[in-house]
Amino acid sequence: MDKETKKATVIILVIFAVICLLFGLDAWIRQKNKFVYEEHLDDTVVTVDGRQVSLRELGYYIYYVETEVDKQARIYNPEDPLDYWNTHFSAGMESAYISEMALDAILGSCVCDLIYEDMAKENGYVLTEEEEKGAESLAEHFYASMTDKQRTSTGLTPEIVTEVVKRKQLVVKFAAEYFEEVDFTGYEGYREELVSYAGDYYMKEILPVHEVTYTDEIVQELRIGRITTDYIVKY
């Protein structure tokens, strides 16, 4: 091997070594910064009017939405349900992947519940003893429907589930009466739709007067469709 050939070989080997080093460094950084869901259960995901909601509490909404959407996913493609979660739904400006729409539903419904809960309390709404017991029964059934793995992954406890169910029951009671007196002139659609988390009336008249902030570094790591399902989670 002549001098020039040796020099070229050394250069190639050096370049190869640098490339390997860069790939290894990139893999190390990715692993080091890997988002481990269970390690963030008590981190704040969203704050509504100063009230902080942890990832653990949001777990109720995550489990509910994933369960409902996953039923459709398994019908859509029994061999690969994630195919449905990764489907892009075209609707003009509202175009989004099913997983993104599910995340919007999770965050939106949680924020909406908290806002309406406060409104209900401000207007003197409370659950009766019978309604309290009914909510506790629903909460017990909800928690019982979860597997041990799902309880662990979400960090949910019977107490948290009961708290959320009671909140939702109070919101339903409040909305059924309070919005009967509201003038929806200028809005099209059913009352129930207009005041939902994505409804026009709620989005224009109610949400804007409340302070809602999200913890982006947590939200952007949520892989909806893979948290409480049986799929392999890849972050």
Coordinates of N, CA and C in Angstrom, one line a residue:
M1 N 0.9 -1.2 0.0 CA 0.0 0.0 0.0 C 0.9 1.2 0.0
D2 N 0.7 2.1 -1.0 CA 1.6 3.3 -1.1 C 1.1 4.4 -0.1
K3 N 1.9 5.4 0.0 CA 1.7 6.5 1.0 C 0.4 7.2 0.8
E4 N 0.0 7.5 -0.4 CA -1.3 8.2 -0.7 C -2.5 7.3 -0.3
T5 N -2.4 6.0 -0.6 CA -3.5 5.1 -0.3 C -3.6 5.0 1.2
K6 N -2.5 4.9 1.9 CA -2.6 4.8 3.4 C -3.2 6.1 3.9
K7 N -2.9 7.2 3.4 CA -3.4 8.5 3.9 C -4.9 8.5 3.7
A8 N -5.3 8.1 2.5 CA -6.8 8.1 2.2 C -7.5 7.1 3.1
T9 N -6.9 6.0 3.4 CA -7.5 5.0 4.2 C -7.7 5.5 5.7
V10 N -6.7 6.2 6.1 CA -6.7 6.8 7.5 C -7.8 7.9 7.6
I11 N -7.9 8.7 6.5 CA -9.0 9.7 6.5 C -10.4 9.1 6.5
I12 N -10.5 8.1 5.7 CA -11.8 7.4 5.7 C -12.2 6.8 7.1
L13 N -11.2 6.2 7.7 CA -11.4 5.6 9.0 C -11.7 6.6 10.1
V14 N -11.1 7.8 10.0 CA -11.3 8.9 10.9 C -12.7 9.4 10.7
I15 N -13.1 9.6 9.5 CA -14.5 10.1 9.2 C -15.5 9.1 9.7
F16 N -15.3 7.8 9.5 CA -16.2 6.7 9.9 C -16.3 6.8 11.5
A17 N -15.1 6.9 12.1 CA -15.1 7.0 13.6 C -15.9 8.2 14.1
V18 N -15.8 9.3 13.4 CA -16.5 10.5 13.8 C -18.0 10.3 13.7
I19 N -18.4 9.7 12.6 CA -19.8 9.5 12.3 C -20.4 8.5 13.4
C20 N -19.6 7.5 13.7 CA -20.1 6.5 14.7 C -20.2 7.2 16.1
L21 N -19.3 8.1 16.4 CA -19.3 8.9 17.6 C -20.5 9.8 17.7
L22 N -20.8 10.4 16.5 CA -22.0 11.3 16.5 C -23.3 10.6 16.7
F23 N -23.4 9.4 16.0 CA -24.6 8.6 16.2 C -24.7 8.1 17.6
G24 N -23.6 7.7 18.2 CA -23.7 7.2 19.6 C -24.0 8.3 20.5
L25 N -23.5 9.5 20.3 CA -23.8 10.7 21.1 C -25.3 11.1 21.0
D26 N -25.8 11.0 19.8 CA -27.2 11.3 19.5 C -28.1 10.4 20.3
A27 N -27.7 9.1 20.2 CA -28.5 8.0 20.9 C -28.5 8.2 22.4
W28 N -27.3 8.6 22.9 CA -27.2 8.8 24.3 C -28.0 10.0 24.8
I29 N -28.0 11.1 24.0 CA -28.8 12.3 24.3 C -30.3 12.0 24.3
R30 N -30.7 11.2 23.3 CA -32.1 10.8 23.2 C -32.5 10.0 24.4
Q31 N -31.7 9.0 24.8 CA -32.0 8.2 25.9 C -32.0 9.0 27.2
K32 N -31.1 9.9 27.3 CA -31.0 10.7 28.5 C -32.2 11.6 28.7
N33 N -32.7 12.1 27.5 CA -33.9 13.0 27.6 C -35.2 12.3 27.3
K34 N -35.2 11.0 27.4 CA -36.4 10.2 27.1 C -37.5 10.5 28.2
F35 N -38.7 10.8 27.7 CA -39.8 11.1 28.6 C -40.4 9.9 29.1
V36 N -40.3 9.7 30.4 CA -40.9 8.5 31.1 C -42.2 9.0 31.8
Y37 N -43.3 8.6 31.3 CA -44.6 9.1 31.7 C -44.8 8.9 33.2
E38 N -44.5 7.8 33.8 CA -44.7 7.5 35.2 C -43.9 8.5 36.1
E39 N -42.8 9.0 35.6 CA -42.0 9.9 36.4 C -42.6 11.4 36.5
H40 N -43.6 11.6 35.7 CA -44.2 13.0 35.6 C -45.6 13.0 36.1
L41 N -46.1 12.0 36.8 CA -47.5 11.9 37.2 C -47.9 13.1 38.1
D42 N -47.0 13.6 38.9 CA -47.4 14.7 39.8 C -47.0 16.0 39.3
D43 N -46.5 16.1 38.0 CA -46.2 17.4 37.4 C -47.5 18.0 36.9
T44 N -47.5 19.3 36.9 CA -48.7 20.1 36.4 C -48.8 20.1 34.9
V45 N -49.9 19.7 34.4 CA -50.1 19.7 32.9 C -50.9 20.9 32.5
V46 N -51.9 21.3 33.2 CA -52.6 22.5 32.9 C -53.1 23.2 34.1
T47 N -53.1 24.6 34.0 CA -53.6 25.4 35.2 C -54.8 26.2 34.7
V48 N -55.9 26.1 35.5 CA -57.1 26.8 35.1 C -57.5 27.7 36.3
D49 N -57.4 29.0 36.0 CA -57.6 30.1 37.0 C -56.9 29.8 38.3
G50 N -55.6 29.4 38.1 CA -54.7 29.2 39.3 C -54.8 27.8 39.8
R51 N -55.7 27.0 39.4 CA -55.9 25.6 39.9 C -55.0 24.7 39.0
Q52 N -54.1 24.0 39.6 CA -53.2 23.1 38.9 C -53.7 21.7 38.8
V53 N -53.6 21.2 37.6 CA -54.1 19.8 37.3 C -52.8 18.9 37.0
S54 N -52.6 17.9 37.8 CA -51.5 17.0 37.5 C -51.8 16.0 36.5
L55 N -50.7 15.4 35.9 CA -50.8 14.4 34.9 C -51.6 13.2 35.5
R56 N -51.5 13.0 36.8 CA -52.2 11.9 37.5 C -53.7 12.1 37.4
E57 N -54.1 13.4 37.7 CA -55.6 13.7 37.7 C -56.1 13.6 36.2
L58 N -55.2 14.1 35.3 CA -55.6 14.1 33.9 C -55.8 12.7 33.4
G59 N -55.2 11.7 34.2 CA -55.3 10.3 33.8 C -56.7 9.8 33.6
Y60 N -57.6 10.4 34.4 CA -59.1 10.0 34.3 C -59.5 10.3 32.9
Y61 N -59.3 11.5 32.3 CA -59.7 11.8 31.0 C -58.9 11.1 29.9
I62 N -57.7 10.8 30.2 CA -56.9 10.1 29.2 C -57.4 8.6 29.1
Y63 N -57.7 8.0 30.2 CA -58.2 6.6 30.2 C -59.6 6.6 29.5
Y64 N -60.4 7.5 29.8 CA -61.8 7.5 29.2 C -61.7 7.7 27.7
V65 N -61.0 8.7 27.3 CA -60.9 9.0 25.8 C -60.2 7.9 25.1
E66 N -59.1 7.4 25.6 CA -58.4 6.3 24.9 C -59.3 5.1 24.8
T67 N -60.0 4.8 25.8 CA -60.9 3.6 25.8 C -62.0 3.7 24.7
E68 N -62.6 4.9 24.7 CA -63.7 5.1 23.7 C -63.2 5.1 22.3
V69 N -62.1 5.8 22.0 CA -61.5 5.9 20.7 C -60.9 4.5 20.3
D70 N -60.3 3.8 21.2 CA -59.7 2.5 20.9 C -60.7 1.5 20.5
K71 N -62.0 1.6 20.9 CA -63.0 0.7 20.5 C -63.2 0.8 18.9
Q72 N -63.1 2.1 18.5 CA -63.2 2.3 17.0 C -62.0 1.9 16.3
A73 N -60.8 2.1 17.0 CA -59.6 1.7 16.3 C -59.5 0.2 16.1
R74 N -60.0 -0.6 17.0 CA -59.9 -2.0 16.9 C -60.9 -2.6 15.8
I75 N -62.0 -1.8 15.6 CA -62.9 -2.1 14.5 C -62.3 -1.7 13.2
Y76 N -61.7 -0.6 13.1 CA -61.1 0.0 11.9 C -60.0 -0.9 11.4
N77 N -59.1 -1.4 12.3 CA -58.0 -2.3 11.8 C -57.6 -3.2 13.0
P78 N -58.3 -4.3 13.1 CA -58.0 -5.3 14.2 C -56.6 -5.7 14.3
E79 N -55.9 -5.8 13.1 CA -54.5 -6.3 13.1 C -53.6 -5.2 13.6
D80 N -53.9 -3.9 13.4 CA -53.0 -2.8 13.8 C -53.8 -1.6 14.2
P81 N -54.4 -1.6 15.4 CA -55.3 -0.5 15.8 C -54.6 0.9 15.8
L82 N -53.2 0.9 15.9 CA -52.5 2.2 15.9 C -52.7 2.8 14.6
D83 N -53.0 2.0 13.5 CA -53.2 2.6 12.2 C -54.3 3.6 12.2
Y84 N -55.4 3.4 13.1 CA -56.5 4.3 13.2 C -56.0 5.6 14.0
W85 N -55.3 5.4 15.0 CA -54.8 6.5 15.8 C -53.9 7.4 15.0
N86 N -53.3 6.9 14.0 CA -52.4 7.7 13.1 C -53.1 8.1 11.9
T87 N -54.4 7.9 11.8 CA -55.1 8.4 10.6 C -55.3 9.9 10.6
H88 N -55.1 10.5 9.5 CA -55.3 12.0 9.4 C -56.8 12.3 8.9
F89 N -57.4 13.0 9.7 CA -58.8 13.4 9.5 C -58.9 14.8 8.8
S90 N -59.3 14.8 7.5 CA -59.3 16.1 6.8 C -60.6 16.8 7.0
A91 N -60.5 18.0 7.5 CA -61.7 18.9 7.7 C -61.3 20.3 7.5
G92 N -60.7 20.7 6.4 CA -60.2 22.0 6.2 C -59.2 22.5 7.2
M93 N -59.5 23.6 7.9 CA -58.6 24.2 8.9 C -58.6 23.3 10.1
E94 N -59.5 22.5 10.3 CA -59.6 21.6 11.5 C -58.9 20.3 11.3
S95 N -58.2 20.1 10.2 CA -57.6 18.8 9.9 C -56.6 18.5 11.0
A96 N -56.6 17.2 11.3 CA -55.7 16.7 12.4 C -55.7 15.2 12.4
Y97 N -54.7 14.6 13.1 CA -54.7 13.2 13.3 C -55.6 12.8 14.4
I98 N -56.1 11.6 14.4 CA -57.1 11.1 15.4 C -56.4 11.3 16.8
S99 N -55.2 11.0 16.9 CA -54.5 11.1 18.2 C -54.4 12.5 18.7
E100 N -54.3 13.5 17.7 CA -54.3 14.9 18.1 C -55.7 15.4 18.5
M101 N -56.7 14.9 17.8 CA -58.1 15.2 18.2 C -58.4 14.6 19.6
A102 N -57.9 13.4 19.9 CA -58.1 12.8 21.2 C -57.5 13.6 22.3
L103 N -56.3 14.1 22.0 CA -55.6 15.0 23.0 C -56.4 16.3 23.3
D104 N -56.9 16.9 22.2 CA -57.7 18.1 22.3 C -59.0 17.8 23.2
A105 N -59.5 16.6 23.0 CA -60.7 16.2 23.8 C -60.4 16.0 25.2
I106 N -59.2 15.4 25.5 CA -58.8 15.2 26.9 C -58.6 16.5 27.6
L107 N -57.8 17.4 27.0 CA -57.5 18.7 27.7 C -58.7 19.6 27.7
G108 N -59.4 19.6 26.6 CA -60.6 20.5 26.5 C -61.7 20.1 27.5
S109 N -62.0 18.9 27.6 CA -63.0 18.4 28.5 C -62.6 18.6 30.0
C110 N -61.3 18.4 30.3 CA -60.8 18.7 31.7 C -61.0 20.1 32.0
V111 N -60.5 21.0 31.2 CA -60.6 22.5 31.4 C -62.1 22.9 31.5
C112 N -62.9 22.4 30.7 CA -64.3 22.8 30.6 C -65.0 22.3 32.0
D113 N -64.7 21.1 32.4 CA -65.2 20.6 33.7 C -64.8 21.5 34.9
L114 N -63.6 21.9 34.9 CA -63.1 22.8 36.0 C -63.8 24.1 36.0
I115 N -63.9 24.7 34.8 CA -64.6 26.0 34.7 C -66.0 25.9 35.1
Y116 N -66.7 24.9 34.6 CA -68.2 24.8 35.0 C -68.3 24.4 36.4
E117 N -67.4 23.7 37.0 CA -67.5 23.3 38.4 C -67.4 24.6 39.3
D118 N -66.5 25.5 38.9 CA -66.4 26.7 39.7 C -67.7 27.6 39.5
M119 N -68.2 27.6 38.3 CA -69.4 28.4 38.0 C -70.6 27.8 38.8
A120 N -70.6 26.4 38.9 CA -71.7 25.8 39.6 C -71.7 26.1 41.1
K121 N -70.5 26.1 41.7 CA -70.3 26.4 43.1 C -70.6 27.9 43.3
E122 N -70.2 28.8 42.4 CA -70.5 30.2 42.6 C -72.0 30.5 42.5
N123 N -72.7 29.6 41.8 CA -74.2 29.8 41.7 C -75.0 28.9 42.7
G124 N -74.2 28.4 43.7 CA -74.9 27.6 44.7 C -75.3 26.2 44.4
Y125 N -74.8 25.6 43.4 CA -75.1 24.2 43.0 C -74.3 23.3 43.9
V126 N -74.9 22.2 44.4 CA -74.3 21.2 45.1 C -75.0 19.9 44.8
L127 N -74.3 18.8 45.0 CA -74.9 17.4 44.8 C -75.7 17.1 46.1
T128 N -76.8 16.5 45.9 CA -77.6 16.0 47.1 C -76.9 14.7 47.6
E129 N -77.3 14.2 48.7 CA -76.8 13.0 49.3 C -76.9 11.9 48.4
E130 N -78.1 11.8 47.7 CA -78.4 10.7 46.8 C -77.5 10.8 45.6
E131 N -77.3 12.0 45.1 CA -76.4 12.2 43.9 C -75.0 11.9 44.3
E132 N -74.6 12.2 45.5 CA -73.2 11.9 45.9 C -73.0 10.4 45.9
K133 N -74.0 9.7 46.4 CA -73.8 8.2 46.5 C -73.8 7.6 45.0
G134 N -74.7 8.2 44.2 CA -74.7 7.8 42.8 C -73.3 8.0 42.1
A135 N -72.7 9.1 42.4 CA -71.4 9.5 41.8 C -70.4 8.5 42.3
E136 N -70.4 8.2 43.6 CA -69.5 7.2 44.2 C -69.6 5.9 43.6
S137 N -70.8 5.5 43.3 CA -71.1 4.2 42.7 C -70.5 4.1 41.3
L138 N -70.7 5.2 40.5 CA -70.1 5.3 39.2 C -68.6 5.3 39.2
A139 N -68.0 6.0 40.2 CA -66.6 6.1 40.3 C -66.0 4.7 40.6
E140 N -66.7 3.9 41.5 CA -66.3 2.6 41.8 C -66.3 1.7 40.6
H141 N -67.3 1.8 39.8 CA -67.4 1.0 38.6 C -66.4 1.4 37.6
F142 N -66.1 2.7 37.5 CA -65.1 3.2 36.5 C -63.7 2.6 36.9
Y143 N -63.4 2.7 38.2 CA -62.0 2.3 38.7 C -61.9 0.7 38.5
A144 N -63.0 0.1 38.8 CA -63.0 -1.4 38.7 C -62.8 -1.9 37.2
S145 N -63.2 -1.0 36.3 CA -63.0 -1.4 34.8 C -61.6 -1.3 34.4
M146 N -60.7 -0.7 35.2 CA -59.3 -0.5 34.8 C -58.5 -1.8 35.2
T147 N -57.5 -2.1 34.4 CA -56.6 -3.2 34.8 C -55.6 -2.6 35.7
D148 N -54.8 -3.5 36.4 CA -53.8 -3.0 37.3 C -52.7 -2.2 36.5
K149 N -52.4 -2.6 35.3 CA -51.5 -1.9 34.5 C -51.9 -0.5 34.2
Q150 N -53.2 -0.4 33.9 CA -53.8 0.9 33.5 C -53.8 1.9 34.8
R151 N -54.1 1.3 35.9 CA -54.0 2.1 37.1 C -52.6 2.6 37.4
T152 N -51.7 1.7 37.2 CA -50.3 2.1 37.4 C -49.8 3.1 36.4
S153 N -50.1 2.9 35.2 CA -49.6 3.9 34.1 C -50.2 5.3 34.3
T154 N -51.5 5.3 34.7 CA -52.1 6.7 34.9 C -51.9 7.2 36.3
G155 N -51.6 6.3 37.3 CA -51.4 6.8 38.6 C -52.7 7.1 39.3
L156 N -53.8 6.7 38.7 CA -55.1 7.0 39.3 C -55.4 6.2 40.6
T157 N -56.1 6.8 41.5 CA -56.5 6.2 42.7 C -58.0 6.3 42.8
P158 N -58.7 5.5 43.7 CA -60.1 5.6 43.8 C -60.6 7.0 44.3
E159 N -59.7 7.6 45.1 CA -60.1 9.0 45.6 C -60.1 10.0 44.4
I160 N -59.1 9.9 43.5 CA -59.1 10.9 42.4 C -60.2 10.6 41.5
V161 N -60.5 9.4 41.2 CA -61.6 9.0 40.3 C -62.9 9.5 40.9
T162 N -63.1 9.3 42.2 CA -64.4 9.8 42.8 C -64.5 11.3 42.7
E163 N -63.4 12.0 43.0 CA -63.4 13.4 42.9 C -63.8 13.9 41.5
V164 N -63.2 13.3 40.5 CA -63.5 13.7 39.1 C -65.0 13.4 38.7
V165 N -65.4 12.2 39.1 CA -66.8 11.8 38.8 C -67.8 12.8 39.5
K166 N -67.6 13.1 40.7 CA -68.5 14.0 41.4 C -68.5 15.4 40.7
R167 N -67.3 15.8 40.3 CA -67.2 17.1 39.5 C -68.0 17.0 38.3
K168 N -67.9 15.9 37.5 CA -68.7 15.8 36.3 C -70.2 15.7 36.5
Q169 N -70.6 15.1 37.6 CA -72.0 15.0 37.9 C -72.5 16.4 38.3
L170 N -71.7 17.2 39.0 CA -72.1 18.5 39.4 C -72.2 19.4 38.2
V171 N -71.3 19.2 37.2 CA -71.3 20.0 36.0 C -72.6 19.7 35.2
V172 N -72.9 18.4 35.1 CA -74.1 18.0 34.3 C -75.4 18.7 35.0
K173 N -75.4 18.6 36.3 CA -76.6 19.2 37.0 C -76.7 20.7 36.7
F174 N -75.5 21.3 36.8 CA -75.4 22.8 36.6 C -75.8 23.2 35.2
A175 N -75.2 22.5 34.2 CA -75.4 22.9 32.8 C -76.9 22.7 32.4
A176 N -77.5 21.6 32.9 CA -78.9 21.3 32.6 C -79.9 22.4 33.0
E177 N -79.6 23.1 34.0 CA -80.5 24.1 34.5 C -80.0 25.5 34.1
Y178 N -78.7 25.8 34.4 CA -78.2 27.2 34.1 C -78.3 27.6 32.7
F179 N -78.1 26.8 31.7 CA -78.1 27.2 30.3 C -79.5 27.2 29.7
E180 N -80.5 26.8 30.5 CA -81.9 27.0 30.0 C -82.2 28.5 29.9
E181 N -81.6 29.3 30.8 CA -81.9 30.7 30.8 C -81.0 31.6 29.9
V182 N -80.1 30.9 29.3 CA -79.1 31.7 28.4 C -79.7 31.9 27.0
D183 N -79.4 33.1 26.5 CA -79.9 33.4 25.2 C -78.8 33.0 24.1
F184 N -79.1 32.1 23.3 CA -78.2 31.6 22.3 C -78.4 32.2 20.9
T185 N -79.0 33.4 20.9 CA -79.3 34.0 19.6 C -78.0 34.3 18.9
G186 N -77.9 33.9 17.6 CA -76.7 34.1 16.9 C -75.8 32.9 16.8
Y187 N -76.2 31.8 17.5 CA -75.5 30.6 17.5 C -76.4 29.5 16.9
E188 N -75.8 28.6 16.2 CA -76.5 27.5 15.5 C -76.1 26.2 16.2
G189 N -77.0 25.3 16.4 CA -76.7 24.0 16.9 C -77.5 23.8 18.2
Y190 N -77.4 22.5 18.7 CA -78.1 22.2 19.9 C -77.4 22.8 21.1
R191 N -78.1 23.1 22.2 CA -77.6 23.7 23.4 C -76.4 22.9 23.9
E192 N -76.6 21.6 24.0 CA -75.6 20.7 24.5 C -74.3 20.8 23.8
E193 N -74.4 21.0 22.5 CA -73.2 21.1 21.6 C -72.5 22.5 21.8
L194 N -73.3 23.5 21.9 CA -72.8 24.9 22.0 C -72.0 25.1 23.3
V195 N -72.4 24.4 24.4 CA -71.8 24.7 25.7 C -70.7 23.6 26.0
S196 N -70.5 22.7 25.1 CA -69.5 21.6 25.3 C -68.1 22.3 25.2
Y197 N -67.0 21.5 25.5 CA -65.7 22.0 25.5 C -65.2 22.6 24.1
A198 N -65.9 22.1 23.0 CA -65.5 22.6 21.7 C -66.7 23.4 21.0
G199 N -67.7 23.7 21.8 CA -68.9 24.4 21.3 C -68.6 25.9 21.1
D200 N -69.3 26.4 20.1 CA -69.1 27.8 19.8 C -69.4 28.8 20.9
Y201 N -70.4 28.6 21.6 CA -70.8 29.5 22.7 C -69.7 29.4 23.8
Y202 N -69.3 28.2 24.2 CA -68.3 28.0 25.2 C -67.0 28.7 24.8
M203 N -66.6 28.4 23.5 CA -65.3 28.9 23.0 C -65.3 30.5 22.9
K204 N -66.4 31.1 22.7 CA -66.4 32.5 22.5 C -66.9 33.3 23.7
E205 N -67.7 32.7 24.5 CA -68.3 33.5 25.6 C -67.8 33.1 27.0
I206 N -67.3 31.9 27.1 CA -67.0 31.4 28.5 C -65.4 31.2 28.6
L207 N -64.8 30.4 27.8 CA -63.4 30.2 27.9 C -62.5 31.4 27.9
P208 N -62.8 32.4 27.0 CA -61.9 33.6 27.0 C -61.8 34.4 28.3
V209 N -62.8 34.3 29.2 CA -62.7 35.1 30.4 C -62.1 34.3 31.6
H210 N -61.4 33.1 31.2 CA -60.7 32.3 32.2 C -59.3 32.2 31.8
E211 N -58.4 32.1 32.7 CA -57.0 32.0 32.5 C -56.6 30.5 32.4
V212 N -56.2 30.1 31.3 CA -55.8 28.6 31.1 C -54.4 28.6 30.5
T213 N -53.5 27.9 31.2 CA -52.1 27.8 30.7 C -51.7 26.3 30.7
Y214 N -50.9 25.9 29.7 CA -50.5 24.5 29.6 C -49.0 24.4 29.8
T215 N -48.6 23.3 30.3 CA -47.1 23.0 30.5 C -46.7 22.3 29.2
D216 N -46.2 23.0 28.2 CA -46.0 22.5 26.9 C -45.0 21.3 26.9
E217 N -44.0 21.4 27.8 CA -43.0 20.3 27.8 C -43.6 19.0 28.2
I218 N -44.7 19.0 28.9 CA -45.4 17.8 29.3 C -46.4 17.4 28.2
V219 N -47.2 18.4 27.8 CA -48.3 18.1 26.7 C -47.7 17.6 25.5
Q220 N -46.6 18.1 25.0 CA -46.1 17.7 23.7 C -45.5 16.3 23.8
E221 N -45.3 15.7 25.0 CA -44.8 14.4 25.1 C -45.9 13.3 25.2
L222 N -47.1 13.7 25.4 CA -48.2 12.8 25.6 C -48.5 12.1 24.3
R223 N -48.4 10.8 24.3 CA -48.7 10.0 23.1 C -50.0 9.3 23.3
I224 N -51.1 10.0 23.0 CA -52.4 9.5 23.2 C -52.7 8.4 22.2
G225 N -53.2 7.3 22.8 CA -53.4 6.1 22.0 C -52.5 5.0 22.5
R226 N -51.5 5.4 23.3 CA -50.5 4.4 23.7 C -50.3 4.4 25.3
I227 N -51.1 5.1 26.0 CA -50.8 5.3 27.4 C -51.5 4.2 28.2
T228 N -52.8 4.0 28.0 CA -53.5 3.0 28.7 C -53.9 1.8 27.9
T229 N -53.5 1.8 26.6 CA -53.8 0.6 25.7 C -52.7 -0.4 25.9
D230 N -52.8 -1.5 25.1 CA -51.8 -2.6 25.2 C -50.7 -2.4 24.2
Y231 N -50.6 -1.3 23.5 CA -49.6 -1.1 22.5 C -48.3 -0.7 23.2
I232 N -47.2 -1.0 22.5 CA -45.9 -0.6 23.0 C -45.7 0.9 22.9
V233 N -45.3 1.5 24.0 CA -45.2 2.9 24.0 C -43.8 3.3 23.5
K234 N -43.7 4.1 22.5 CA -42.5 4.6 21.9 C -42.4 6.1 22.0
Y235 N -41.6 6.6 22.9 CA -41.4 8.1 23.0 C -40.2 8.5 22.3

